[in-house]
Short mmCIF file of C-alpha atoms (C1' of nucleotides) and ligand atoms in Angstrom, two decimals:
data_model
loop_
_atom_site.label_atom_id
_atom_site.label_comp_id
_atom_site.label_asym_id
_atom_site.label_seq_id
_atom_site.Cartn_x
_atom_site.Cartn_y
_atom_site.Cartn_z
CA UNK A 1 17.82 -19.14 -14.40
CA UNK A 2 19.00 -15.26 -14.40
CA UNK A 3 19.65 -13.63 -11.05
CA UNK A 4 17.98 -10.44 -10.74
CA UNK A 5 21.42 -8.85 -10.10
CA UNK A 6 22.32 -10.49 -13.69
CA UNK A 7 18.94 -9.07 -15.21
CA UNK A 8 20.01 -5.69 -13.85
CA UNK A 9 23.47 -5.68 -15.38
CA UNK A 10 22.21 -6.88 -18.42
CA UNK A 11 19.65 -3.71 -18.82
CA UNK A 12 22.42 -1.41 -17.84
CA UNK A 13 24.45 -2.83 -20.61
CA UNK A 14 22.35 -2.37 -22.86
CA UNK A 15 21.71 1.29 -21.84
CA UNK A 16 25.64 1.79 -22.09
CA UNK A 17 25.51 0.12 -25.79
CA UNK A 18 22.88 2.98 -26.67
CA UNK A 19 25.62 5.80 -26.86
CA UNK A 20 28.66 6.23 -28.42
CA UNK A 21 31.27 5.78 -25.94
CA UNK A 22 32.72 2.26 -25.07
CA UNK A 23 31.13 -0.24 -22.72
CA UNK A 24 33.68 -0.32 -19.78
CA UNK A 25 33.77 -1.30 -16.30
CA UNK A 26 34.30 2.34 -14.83
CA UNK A 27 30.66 2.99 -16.94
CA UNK A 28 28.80 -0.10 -15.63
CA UNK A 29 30.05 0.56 -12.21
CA UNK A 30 29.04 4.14 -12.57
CA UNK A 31 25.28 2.89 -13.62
CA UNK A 32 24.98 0.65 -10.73
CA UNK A 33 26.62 2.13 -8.16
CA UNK A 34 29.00 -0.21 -7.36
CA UNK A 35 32.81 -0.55 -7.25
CA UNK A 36 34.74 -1.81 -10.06
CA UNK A 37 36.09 -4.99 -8.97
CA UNK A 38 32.44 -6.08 -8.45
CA UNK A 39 31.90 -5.29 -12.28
CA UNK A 40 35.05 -7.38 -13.25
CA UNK A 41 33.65 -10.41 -11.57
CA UNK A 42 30.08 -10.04 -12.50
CA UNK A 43 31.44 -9.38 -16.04
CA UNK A 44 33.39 -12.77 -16.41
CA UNK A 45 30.22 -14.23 -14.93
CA UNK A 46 27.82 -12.94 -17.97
CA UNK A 47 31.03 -13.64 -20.40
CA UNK A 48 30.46 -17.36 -19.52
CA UNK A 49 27.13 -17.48 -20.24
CA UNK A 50 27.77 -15.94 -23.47
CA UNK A 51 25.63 -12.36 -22.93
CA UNK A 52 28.34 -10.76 -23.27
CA UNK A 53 32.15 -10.47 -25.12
CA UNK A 54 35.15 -9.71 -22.74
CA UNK A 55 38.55 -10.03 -23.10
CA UNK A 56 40.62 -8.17 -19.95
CA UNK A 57 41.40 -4.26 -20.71
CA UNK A 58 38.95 -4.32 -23.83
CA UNK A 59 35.69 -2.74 -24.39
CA UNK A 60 32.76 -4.83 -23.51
CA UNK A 61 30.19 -5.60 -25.66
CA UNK A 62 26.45 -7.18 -25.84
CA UNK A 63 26.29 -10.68 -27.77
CA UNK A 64 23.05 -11.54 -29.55
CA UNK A 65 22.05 -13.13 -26.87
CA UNK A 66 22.76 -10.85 -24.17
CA UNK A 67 20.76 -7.94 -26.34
CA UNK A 68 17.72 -10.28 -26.87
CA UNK A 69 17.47 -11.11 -23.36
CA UNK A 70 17.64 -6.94 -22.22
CA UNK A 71 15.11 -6.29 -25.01
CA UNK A 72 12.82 -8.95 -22.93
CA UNK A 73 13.66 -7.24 -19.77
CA UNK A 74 13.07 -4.04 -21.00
CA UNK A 75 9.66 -5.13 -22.73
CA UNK A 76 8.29 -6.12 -19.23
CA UNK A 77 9.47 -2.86 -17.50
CA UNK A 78 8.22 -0.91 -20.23
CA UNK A 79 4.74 -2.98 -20.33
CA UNK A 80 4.60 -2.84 -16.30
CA UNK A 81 4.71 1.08 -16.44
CA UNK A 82 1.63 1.51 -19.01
CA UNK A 83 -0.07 -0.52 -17.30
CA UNK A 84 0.40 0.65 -13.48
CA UNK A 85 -0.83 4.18 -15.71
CA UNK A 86 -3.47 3.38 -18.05
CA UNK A 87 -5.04 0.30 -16.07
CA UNK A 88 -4.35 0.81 -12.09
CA UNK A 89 -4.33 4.67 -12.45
CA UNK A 90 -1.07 5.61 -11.12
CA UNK A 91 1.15 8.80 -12.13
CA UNK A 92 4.09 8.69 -14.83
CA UNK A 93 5.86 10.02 -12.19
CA UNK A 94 5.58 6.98 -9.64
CA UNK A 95 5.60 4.06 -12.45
CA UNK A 96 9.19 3.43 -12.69
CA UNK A 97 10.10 2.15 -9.55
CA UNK A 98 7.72 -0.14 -9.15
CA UNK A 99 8.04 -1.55 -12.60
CA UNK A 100 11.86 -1.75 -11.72
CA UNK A 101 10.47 -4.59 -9.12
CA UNK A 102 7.60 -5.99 -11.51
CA UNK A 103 10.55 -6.60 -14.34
CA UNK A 104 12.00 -9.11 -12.75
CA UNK A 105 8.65 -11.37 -12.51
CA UNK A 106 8.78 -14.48 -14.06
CA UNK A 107 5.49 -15.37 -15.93
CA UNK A 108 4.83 -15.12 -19.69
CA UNK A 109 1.24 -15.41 -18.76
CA UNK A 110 1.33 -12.25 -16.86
CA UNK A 111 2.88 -10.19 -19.19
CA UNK A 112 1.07 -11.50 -22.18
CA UNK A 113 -2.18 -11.05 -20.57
CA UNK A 114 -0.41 -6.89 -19.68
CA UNK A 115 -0.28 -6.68 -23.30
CA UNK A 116 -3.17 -7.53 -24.95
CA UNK A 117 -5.15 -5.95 -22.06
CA UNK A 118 -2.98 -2.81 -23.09
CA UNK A 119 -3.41 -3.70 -26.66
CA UNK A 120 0.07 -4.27 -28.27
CA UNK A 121 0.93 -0.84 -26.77
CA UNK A 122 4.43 0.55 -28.51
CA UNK A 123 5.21 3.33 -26.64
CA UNK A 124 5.47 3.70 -22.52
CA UNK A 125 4.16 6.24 -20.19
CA UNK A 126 7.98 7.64 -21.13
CA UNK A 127 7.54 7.78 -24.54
CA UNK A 128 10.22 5.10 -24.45
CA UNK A 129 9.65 2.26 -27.20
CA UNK A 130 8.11 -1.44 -26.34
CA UNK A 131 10.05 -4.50 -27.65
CA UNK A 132 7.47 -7.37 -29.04
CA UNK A 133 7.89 -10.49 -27.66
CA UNK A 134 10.51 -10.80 -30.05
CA UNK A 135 12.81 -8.44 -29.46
CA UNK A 136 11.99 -6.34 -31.88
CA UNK A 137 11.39 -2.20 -31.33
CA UNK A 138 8.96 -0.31 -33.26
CA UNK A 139 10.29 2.15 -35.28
CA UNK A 140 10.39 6.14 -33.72
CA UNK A 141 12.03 9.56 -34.58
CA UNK A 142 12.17 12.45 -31.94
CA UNK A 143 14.95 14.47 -31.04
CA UNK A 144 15.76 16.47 -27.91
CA UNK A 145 14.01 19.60 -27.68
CA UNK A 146 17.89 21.11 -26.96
CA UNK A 147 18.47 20.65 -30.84
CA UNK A 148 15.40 23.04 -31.44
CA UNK A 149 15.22 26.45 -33.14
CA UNK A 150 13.24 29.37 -31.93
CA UNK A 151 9.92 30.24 -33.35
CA UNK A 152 8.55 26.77 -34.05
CA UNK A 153 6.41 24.42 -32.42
CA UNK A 154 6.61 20.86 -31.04
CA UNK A 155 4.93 18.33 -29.73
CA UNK A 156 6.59 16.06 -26.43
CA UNK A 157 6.54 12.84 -27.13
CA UNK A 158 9.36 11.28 -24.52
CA UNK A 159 11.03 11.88 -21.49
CA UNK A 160 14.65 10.84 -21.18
CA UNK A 161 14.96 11.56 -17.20
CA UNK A 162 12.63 9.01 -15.18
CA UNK A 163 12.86 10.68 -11.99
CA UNK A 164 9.70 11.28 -9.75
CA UNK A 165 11.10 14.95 -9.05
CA UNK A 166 11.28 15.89 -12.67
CA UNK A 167 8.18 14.41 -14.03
CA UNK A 168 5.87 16.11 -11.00
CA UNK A 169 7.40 19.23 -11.83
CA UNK A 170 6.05 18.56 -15.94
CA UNK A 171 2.59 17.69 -13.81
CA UNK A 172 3.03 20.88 -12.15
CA UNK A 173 3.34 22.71 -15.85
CA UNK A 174 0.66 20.74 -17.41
CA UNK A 175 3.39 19.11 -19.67
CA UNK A 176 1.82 15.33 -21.08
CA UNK A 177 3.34 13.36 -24.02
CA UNK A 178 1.18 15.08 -26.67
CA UNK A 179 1.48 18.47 -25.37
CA UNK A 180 2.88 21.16 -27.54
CA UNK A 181 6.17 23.44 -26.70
CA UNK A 182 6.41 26.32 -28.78
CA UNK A 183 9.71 27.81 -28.73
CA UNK A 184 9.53 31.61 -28.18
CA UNK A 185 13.41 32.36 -27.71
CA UNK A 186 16.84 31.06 -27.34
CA UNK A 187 19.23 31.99 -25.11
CA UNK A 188 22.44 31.34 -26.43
CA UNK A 189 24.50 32.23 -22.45
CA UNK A 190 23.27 29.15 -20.95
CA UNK A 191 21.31 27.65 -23.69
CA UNK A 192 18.03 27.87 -21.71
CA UNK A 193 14.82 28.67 -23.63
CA UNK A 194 11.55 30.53 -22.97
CA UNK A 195 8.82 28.34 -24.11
CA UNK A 196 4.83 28.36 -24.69
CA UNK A 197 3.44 25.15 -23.37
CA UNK A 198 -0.06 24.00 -24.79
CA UNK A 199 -0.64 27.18 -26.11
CA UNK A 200 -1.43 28.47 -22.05
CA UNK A 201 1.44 28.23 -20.07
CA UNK A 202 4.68 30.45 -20.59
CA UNK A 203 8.42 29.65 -18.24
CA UNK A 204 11.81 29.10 -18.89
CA UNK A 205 13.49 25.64 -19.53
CA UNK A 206 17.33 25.27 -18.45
CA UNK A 207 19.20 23.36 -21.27
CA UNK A 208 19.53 20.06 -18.89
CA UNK A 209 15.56 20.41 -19.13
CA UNK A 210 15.63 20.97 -22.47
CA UNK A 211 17.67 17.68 -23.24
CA UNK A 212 15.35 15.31 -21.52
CA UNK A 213 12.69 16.27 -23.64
CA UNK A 214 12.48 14.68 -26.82
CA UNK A 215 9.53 16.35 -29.39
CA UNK A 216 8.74 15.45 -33.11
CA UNK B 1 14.38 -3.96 5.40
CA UNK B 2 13.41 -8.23 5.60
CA UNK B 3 14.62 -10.26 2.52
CA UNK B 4 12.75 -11.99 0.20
CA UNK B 5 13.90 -15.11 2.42
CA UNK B 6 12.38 -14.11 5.26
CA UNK B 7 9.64 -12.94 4.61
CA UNK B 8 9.11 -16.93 3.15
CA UNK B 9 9.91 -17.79 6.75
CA UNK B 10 7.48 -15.40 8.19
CA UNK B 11 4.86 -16.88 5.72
CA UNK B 12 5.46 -20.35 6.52
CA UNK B 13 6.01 -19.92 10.28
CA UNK B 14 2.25 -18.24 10.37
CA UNK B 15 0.87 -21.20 7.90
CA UNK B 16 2.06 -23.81 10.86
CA UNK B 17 1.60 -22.10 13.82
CA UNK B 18 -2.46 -21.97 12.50
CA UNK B 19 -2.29 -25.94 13.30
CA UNK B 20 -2.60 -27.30 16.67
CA UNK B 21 0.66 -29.19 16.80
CA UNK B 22 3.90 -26.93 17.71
CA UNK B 23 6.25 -25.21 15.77
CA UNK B 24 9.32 -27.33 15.22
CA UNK B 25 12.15 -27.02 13.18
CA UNK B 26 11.51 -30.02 11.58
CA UNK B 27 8.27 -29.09 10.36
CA UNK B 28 9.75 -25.52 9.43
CA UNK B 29 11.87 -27.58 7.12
CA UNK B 30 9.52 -29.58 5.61
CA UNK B 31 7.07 -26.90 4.66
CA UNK B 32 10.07 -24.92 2.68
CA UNK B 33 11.68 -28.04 1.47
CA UNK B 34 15.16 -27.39 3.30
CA UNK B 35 17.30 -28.84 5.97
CA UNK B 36 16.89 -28.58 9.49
CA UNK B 37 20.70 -26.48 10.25
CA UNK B 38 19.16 -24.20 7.68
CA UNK B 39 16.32 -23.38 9.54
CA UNK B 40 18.47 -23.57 12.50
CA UNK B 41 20.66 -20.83 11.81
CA UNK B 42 17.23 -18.37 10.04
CA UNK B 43 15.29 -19.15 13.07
CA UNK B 44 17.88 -17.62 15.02
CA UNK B 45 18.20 -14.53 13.07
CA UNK B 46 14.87 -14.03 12.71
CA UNK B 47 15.12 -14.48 16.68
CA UNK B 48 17.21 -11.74 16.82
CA UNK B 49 15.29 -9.57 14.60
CA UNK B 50 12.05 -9.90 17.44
CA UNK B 51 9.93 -11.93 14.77
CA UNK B 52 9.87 -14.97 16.73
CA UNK B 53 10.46 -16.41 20.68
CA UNK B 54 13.37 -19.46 20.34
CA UNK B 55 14.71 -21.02 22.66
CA UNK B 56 16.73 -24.16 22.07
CA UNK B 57 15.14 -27.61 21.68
CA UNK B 58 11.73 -25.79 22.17
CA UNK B 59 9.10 -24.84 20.40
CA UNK B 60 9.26 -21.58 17.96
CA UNK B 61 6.23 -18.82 18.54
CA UNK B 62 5.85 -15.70 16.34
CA UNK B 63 5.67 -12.64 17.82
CA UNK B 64 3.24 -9.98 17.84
CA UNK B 65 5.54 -8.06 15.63
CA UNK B 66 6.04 -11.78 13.92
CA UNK B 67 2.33 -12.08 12.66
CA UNK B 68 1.66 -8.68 11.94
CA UNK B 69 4.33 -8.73 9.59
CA UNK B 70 3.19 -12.27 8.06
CA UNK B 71 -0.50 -10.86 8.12
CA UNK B 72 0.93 -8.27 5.52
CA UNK B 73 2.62 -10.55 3.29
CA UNK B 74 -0.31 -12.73 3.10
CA UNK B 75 -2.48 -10.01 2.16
CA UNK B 76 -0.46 -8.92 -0.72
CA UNK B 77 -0.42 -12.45 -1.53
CA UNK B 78 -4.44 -12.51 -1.84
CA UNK B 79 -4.82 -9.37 -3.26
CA UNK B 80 -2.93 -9.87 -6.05
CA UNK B 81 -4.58 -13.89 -6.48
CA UNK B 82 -8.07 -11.64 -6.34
CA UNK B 83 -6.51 -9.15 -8.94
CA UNK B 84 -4.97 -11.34 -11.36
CA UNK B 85 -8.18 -13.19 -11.62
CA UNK B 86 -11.08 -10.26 -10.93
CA UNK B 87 -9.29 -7.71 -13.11
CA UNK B 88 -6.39 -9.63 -15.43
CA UNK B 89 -9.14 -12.24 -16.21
CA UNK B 90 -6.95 -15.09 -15.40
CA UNK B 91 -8.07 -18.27 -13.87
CA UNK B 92 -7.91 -19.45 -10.06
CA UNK B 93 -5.44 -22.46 -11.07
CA UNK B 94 -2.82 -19.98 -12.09
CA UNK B 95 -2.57 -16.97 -9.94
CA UNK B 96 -0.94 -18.34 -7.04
CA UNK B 97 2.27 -18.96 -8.74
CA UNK B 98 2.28 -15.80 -9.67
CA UNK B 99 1.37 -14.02 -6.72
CA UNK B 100 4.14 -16.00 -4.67
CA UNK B 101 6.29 -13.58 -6.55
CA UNK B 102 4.18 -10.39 -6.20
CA UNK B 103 3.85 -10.61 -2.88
CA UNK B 104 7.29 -9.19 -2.15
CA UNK B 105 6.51 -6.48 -4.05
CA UNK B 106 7.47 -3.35 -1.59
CA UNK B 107 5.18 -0.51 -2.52
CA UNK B 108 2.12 0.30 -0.58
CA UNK B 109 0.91 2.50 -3.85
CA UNK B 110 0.99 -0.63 -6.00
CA UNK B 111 -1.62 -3.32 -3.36
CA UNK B 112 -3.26 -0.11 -2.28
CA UNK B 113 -4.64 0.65 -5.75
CA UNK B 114 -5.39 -3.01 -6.18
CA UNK B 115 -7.34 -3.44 -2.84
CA UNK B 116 -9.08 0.21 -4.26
CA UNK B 117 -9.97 -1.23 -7.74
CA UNK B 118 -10.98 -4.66 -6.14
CA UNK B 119 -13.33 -2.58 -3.73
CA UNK B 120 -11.42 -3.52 0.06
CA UNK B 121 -12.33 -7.30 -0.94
CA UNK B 122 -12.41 -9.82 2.08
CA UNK B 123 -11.67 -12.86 0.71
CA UNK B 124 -9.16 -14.00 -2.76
CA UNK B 125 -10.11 -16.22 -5.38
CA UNK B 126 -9.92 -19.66 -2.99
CA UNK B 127 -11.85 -17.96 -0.31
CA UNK B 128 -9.14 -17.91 1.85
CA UNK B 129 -9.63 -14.16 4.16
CA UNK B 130 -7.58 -10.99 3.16
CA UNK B 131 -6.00 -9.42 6.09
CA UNK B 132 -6.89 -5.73 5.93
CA UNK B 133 -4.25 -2.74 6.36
CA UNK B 134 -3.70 -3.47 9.92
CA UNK B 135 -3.31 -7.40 9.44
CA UNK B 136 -7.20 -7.62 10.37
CA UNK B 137 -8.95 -10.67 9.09
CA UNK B 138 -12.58 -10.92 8.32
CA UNK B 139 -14.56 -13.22 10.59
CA UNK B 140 -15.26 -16.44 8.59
CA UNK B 141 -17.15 -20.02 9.29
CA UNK B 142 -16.75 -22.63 6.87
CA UNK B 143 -15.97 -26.35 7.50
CA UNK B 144 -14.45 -29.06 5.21
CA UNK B 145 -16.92 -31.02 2.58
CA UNK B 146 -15.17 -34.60 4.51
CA UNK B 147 -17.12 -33.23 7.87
CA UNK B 148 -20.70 -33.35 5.91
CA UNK B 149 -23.56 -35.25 6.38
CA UNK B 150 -25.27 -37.39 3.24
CA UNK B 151 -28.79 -35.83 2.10
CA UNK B 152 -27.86 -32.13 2.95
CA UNK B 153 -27.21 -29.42 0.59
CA UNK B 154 -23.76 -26.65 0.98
CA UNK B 155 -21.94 -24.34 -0.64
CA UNK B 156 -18.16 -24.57 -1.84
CA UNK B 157 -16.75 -20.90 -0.37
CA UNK B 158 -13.09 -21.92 -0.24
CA UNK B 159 -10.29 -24.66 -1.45
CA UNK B 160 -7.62 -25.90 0.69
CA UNK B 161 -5.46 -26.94 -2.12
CA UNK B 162 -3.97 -24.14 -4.36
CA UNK B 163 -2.30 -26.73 -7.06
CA UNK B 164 -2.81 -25.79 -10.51
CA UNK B 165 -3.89 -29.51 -11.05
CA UNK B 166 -6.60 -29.88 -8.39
CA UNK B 167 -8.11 -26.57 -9.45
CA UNK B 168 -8.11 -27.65 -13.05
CA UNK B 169 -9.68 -30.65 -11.99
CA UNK B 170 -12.46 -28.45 -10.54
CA UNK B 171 -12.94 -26.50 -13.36
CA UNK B 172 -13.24 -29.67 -15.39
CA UNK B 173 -16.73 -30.05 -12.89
CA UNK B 174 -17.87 -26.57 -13.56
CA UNK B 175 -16.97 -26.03 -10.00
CA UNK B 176 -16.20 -23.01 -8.99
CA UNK B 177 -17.05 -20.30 -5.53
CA UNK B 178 -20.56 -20.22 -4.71
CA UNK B 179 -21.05 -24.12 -6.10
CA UNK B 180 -24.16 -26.30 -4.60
CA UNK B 181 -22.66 -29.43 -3.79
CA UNK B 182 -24.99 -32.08 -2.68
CA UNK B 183 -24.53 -35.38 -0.69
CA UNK B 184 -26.23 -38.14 -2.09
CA UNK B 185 -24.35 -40.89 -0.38
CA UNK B 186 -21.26 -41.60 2.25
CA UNK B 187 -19.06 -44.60 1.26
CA UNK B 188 -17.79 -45.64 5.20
CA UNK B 189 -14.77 -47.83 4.00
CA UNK B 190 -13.15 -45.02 1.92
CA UNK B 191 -15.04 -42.06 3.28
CA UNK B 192 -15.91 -41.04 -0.80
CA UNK B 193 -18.92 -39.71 -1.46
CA UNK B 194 -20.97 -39.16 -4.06
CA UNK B 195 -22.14 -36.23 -4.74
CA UNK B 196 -24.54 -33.50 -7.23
CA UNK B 197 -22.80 -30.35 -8.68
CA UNK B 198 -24.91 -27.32 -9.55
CA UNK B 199 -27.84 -29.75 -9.15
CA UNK B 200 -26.40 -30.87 -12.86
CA UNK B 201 -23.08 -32.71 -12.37
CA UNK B 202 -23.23 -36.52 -10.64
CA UNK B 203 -19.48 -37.32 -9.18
CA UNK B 204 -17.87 -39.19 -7.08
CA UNK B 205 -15.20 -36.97 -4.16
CA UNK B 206 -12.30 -39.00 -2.20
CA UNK B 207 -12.17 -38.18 0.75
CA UNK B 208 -8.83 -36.44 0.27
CA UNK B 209 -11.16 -34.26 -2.23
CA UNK B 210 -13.62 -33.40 0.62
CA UNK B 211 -10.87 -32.38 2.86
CA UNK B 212 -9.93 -29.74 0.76
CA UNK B 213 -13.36 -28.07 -0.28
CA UNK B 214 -14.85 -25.54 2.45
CA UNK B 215 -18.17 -25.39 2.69
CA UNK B 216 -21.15 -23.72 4.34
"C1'" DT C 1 14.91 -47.25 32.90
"C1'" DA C 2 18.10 -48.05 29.44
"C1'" DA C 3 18.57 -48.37 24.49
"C1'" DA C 4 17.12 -46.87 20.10
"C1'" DT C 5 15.17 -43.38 17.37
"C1'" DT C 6 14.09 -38.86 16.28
"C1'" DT C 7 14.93 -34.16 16.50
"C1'" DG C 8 17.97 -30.36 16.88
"C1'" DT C 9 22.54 -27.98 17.01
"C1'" DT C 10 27.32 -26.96 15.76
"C1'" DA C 11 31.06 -26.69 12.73
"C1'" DG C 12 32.67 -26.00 8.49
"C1'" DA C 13 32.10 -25.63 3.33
"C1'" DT C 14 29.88 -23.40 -0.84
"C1'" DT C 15 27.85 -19.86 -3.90
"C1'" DA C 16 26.42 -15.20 -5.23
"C1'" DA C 17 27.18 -10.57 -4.64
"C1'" DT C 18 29.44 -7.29 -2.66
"C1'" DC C 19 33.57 -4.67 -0.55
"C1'" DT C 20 38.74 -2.75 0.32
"C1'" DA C 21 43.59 -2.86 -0.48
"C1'" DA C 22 47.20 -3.75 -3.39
"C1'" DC C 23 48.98 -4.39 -7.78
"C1'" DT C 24 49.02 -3.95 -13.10
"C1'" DT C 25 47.90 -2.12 -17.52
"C1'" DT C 26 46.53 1.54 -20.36
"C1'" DT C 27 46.01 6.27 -21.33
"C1'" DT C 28 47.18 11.04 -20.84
"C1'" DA C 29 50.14 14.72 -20.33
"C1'" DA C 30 54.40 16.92 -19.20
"C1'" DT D 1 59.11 9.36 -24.37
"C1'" DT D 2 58.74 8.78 -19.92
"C1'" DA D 3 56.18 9.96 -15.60
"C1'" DA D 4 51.68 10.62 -13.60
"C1'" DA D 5 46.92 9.58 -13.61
"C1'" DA D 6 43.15 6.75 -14.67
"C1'" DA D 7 41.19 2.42 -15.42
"C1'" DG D 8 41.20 -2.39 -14.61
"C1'" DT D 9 42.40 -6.70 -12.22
"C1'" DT D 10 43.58 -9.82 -8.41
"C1'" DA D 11 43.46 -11.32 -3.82
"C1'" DG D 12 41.17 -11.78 0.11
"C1'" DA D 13 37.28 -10.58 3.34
"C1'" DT D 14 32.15 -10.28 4.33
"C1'" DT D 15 27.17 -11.43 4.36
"C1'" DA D 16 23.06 -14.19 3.30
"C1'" DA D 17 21.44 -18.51 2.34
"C1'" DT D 18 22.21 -22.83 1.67
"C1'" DC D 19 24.41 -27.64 2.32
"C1'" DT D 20 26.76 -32.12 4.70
"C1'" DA D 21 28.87 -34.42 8.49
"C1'" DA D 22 29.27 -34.97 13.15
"C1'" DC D 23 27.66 -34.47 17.59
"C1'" DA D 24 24.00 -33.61 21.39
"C1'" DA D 25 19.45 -33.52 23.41
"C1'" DA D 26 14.86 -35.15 23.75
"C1'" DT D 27 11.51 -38.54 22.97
"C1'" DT D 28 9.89 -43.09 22.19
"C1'" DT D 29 10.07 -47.91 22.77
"C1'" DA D 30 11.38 -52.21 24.43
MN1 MN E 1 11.37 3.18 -16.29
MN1 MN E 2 9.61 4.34 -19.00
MN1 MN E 3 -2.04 -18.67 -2.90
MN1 MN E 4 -5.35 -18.04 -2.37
#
DNA sequence: TAAATTTGTTAGATTAATCTAACTTTTTAA
DNA sequence: TTAAAAAGTTAGATTAATCTAACAAATTTA
């Protein structure tokens, strides 16, 4: 009954609604790549089916509804890239875009039978959180490794960038969720820091690095 | 590169042109459940695109280039039947759904792995052939159950009917791949027969039944 | 073989998703 | 506090995939 074009909108929505700033139609168009007017329509579209809150010139905002219906989305994404990992062997790295695809599938059965076969997993090759098949997101604190102070040590438990570039450059360190990053020094210039990974490997992580890893 | 749409045409165009009667528009439209200027106007385009020879008011052929492409589609389609069964544990009434979906899956990675983990199988969970990576199918004999004498003993190695309903039917016999059937008896006026399942199970097949099991 | 039936095509409309160009509202900044 | 810039909307066009209605060709039947 949802388009896949709706589905998508939807998860970038709900992406947008995980910051501070506003919903608007400049930011959804941004996230898609698409031009404004499209959003406007589309947007009047999802109004009518009551995911979402719109009134012209106004922020935009998720209904129930609309937020239930991401969390689903996002629970088979999230499911789909576990398991292309821990059951069909694939990399971290190449998981997303094919789980972009698999999301869309329509078949409880499919999914269910993902999940227990995964056990109930909570977290994704990402580190990003699993809805249950209610909705409903585990509970989990980590914080950007950006926020970090020198001399203490951390362990990676997320990735905030998806891309295949970035990740196979983490393969490339040896850098796994569970792996520890030990924070030798700050450099206050350009906010980069030199880093001990897993006790073995020493480099230097730019502060846009440093932001898309979150540690505990 | 081809739409989800097509590559439905593709599918369907290979499924009739592996009868003996021509490739009509008509029939085109019956298989997908559309209307004939539908098909009109995709056979056209697909024309256009080199997939198939058209010509008006005559019969439609695939091309080379047609059938290799189909041959690909239809082996994603079977791998992932053969996955979903051999590896997800579900059963061979409710993968095909499923894998009507799948299919249009674009990633080599992703029915690769599969056809890795299933060990390069040659035939899905109906024992209908898997093309291999260069649209190759496996050389295969079997003959429909309604072709069989009375007194004789075969083997079920494929069903012609993918329905949830008729396979559940099956199941309900204990009938499954690799099945004995014996013919006891052949009814003339209805062409039923009776017949012996796993040497344990007495039944009775339509004929419509026996058209649909493959045997050897 | 001529009429009736079936099959196929054309023309034109519809819906979803997109675009560009032009206009309007809101926000920012002089 | 008004002018400029940014953000948002409207109008209208485009493409893919579908439909119905009307017409045309091919096939079957009388
Ligand atoms: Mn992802
Ligand atoms: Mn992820
Ligand atoms: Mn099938
Ligand atoms: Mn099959």
């Amino acid at each position: 009954m949802m388009t896949l074009t709706e589905e998508n909108y939807l998860k970038a929505l709900h992406r947008l609604s995980q910051t501070e700033e506003a919903i608007t139609v400049k930011r959804i168009a941004l996230q898609l790549g698409i031009k404004m007017p499209t959003v406007t329509s589309m947007v009047k579209n999802l109004a009518g089916k009551k995911f979402i809150r719109y009134e012209k010139y106004k922020a935009i905002q998720l209904t129930e509804k609309g937020r239930r219906q991401a969390l689903l989305i996002l629970r088979k994404h999230r499911l789909t890239e576990l398991f292309l990992k821990d059951v069909m062997g694939l990399g971290w790295e190449e998981v997303h875009d094919i789980a972009e695809q698999i999301e869309h599938i329509q078949s409880d059965r499919f999914f269910n039978r993902i999940d227990e076969m995964l056990g109930h997993p909570k977290f994704d090759p990402h580190g990003e959180p699993i809805p249950d098949a209610d909705g409903k997101l585990p509970f989990f604190k980590a914080f950007p490794l950006s926020g970090c102070e020198a001399g203490k040590k951390y362990k990676l438990t997320g990735v905030l960038d998806h891309d295949a570039s970035f990740l196979t450059y983490l393969n490339t360190l040896g850098l796994t969720l569970g792996s520890t990053i030990e924070v030798m020094t700050l450099h206050g210039f350009d906010r980069s820091m030199e880093v001990l990974l897993n006790g073995k490997v020493r480099t230097v992580f730019s502060f846009t690095i440093c932001q898309h890893l979150l540690v505990i």
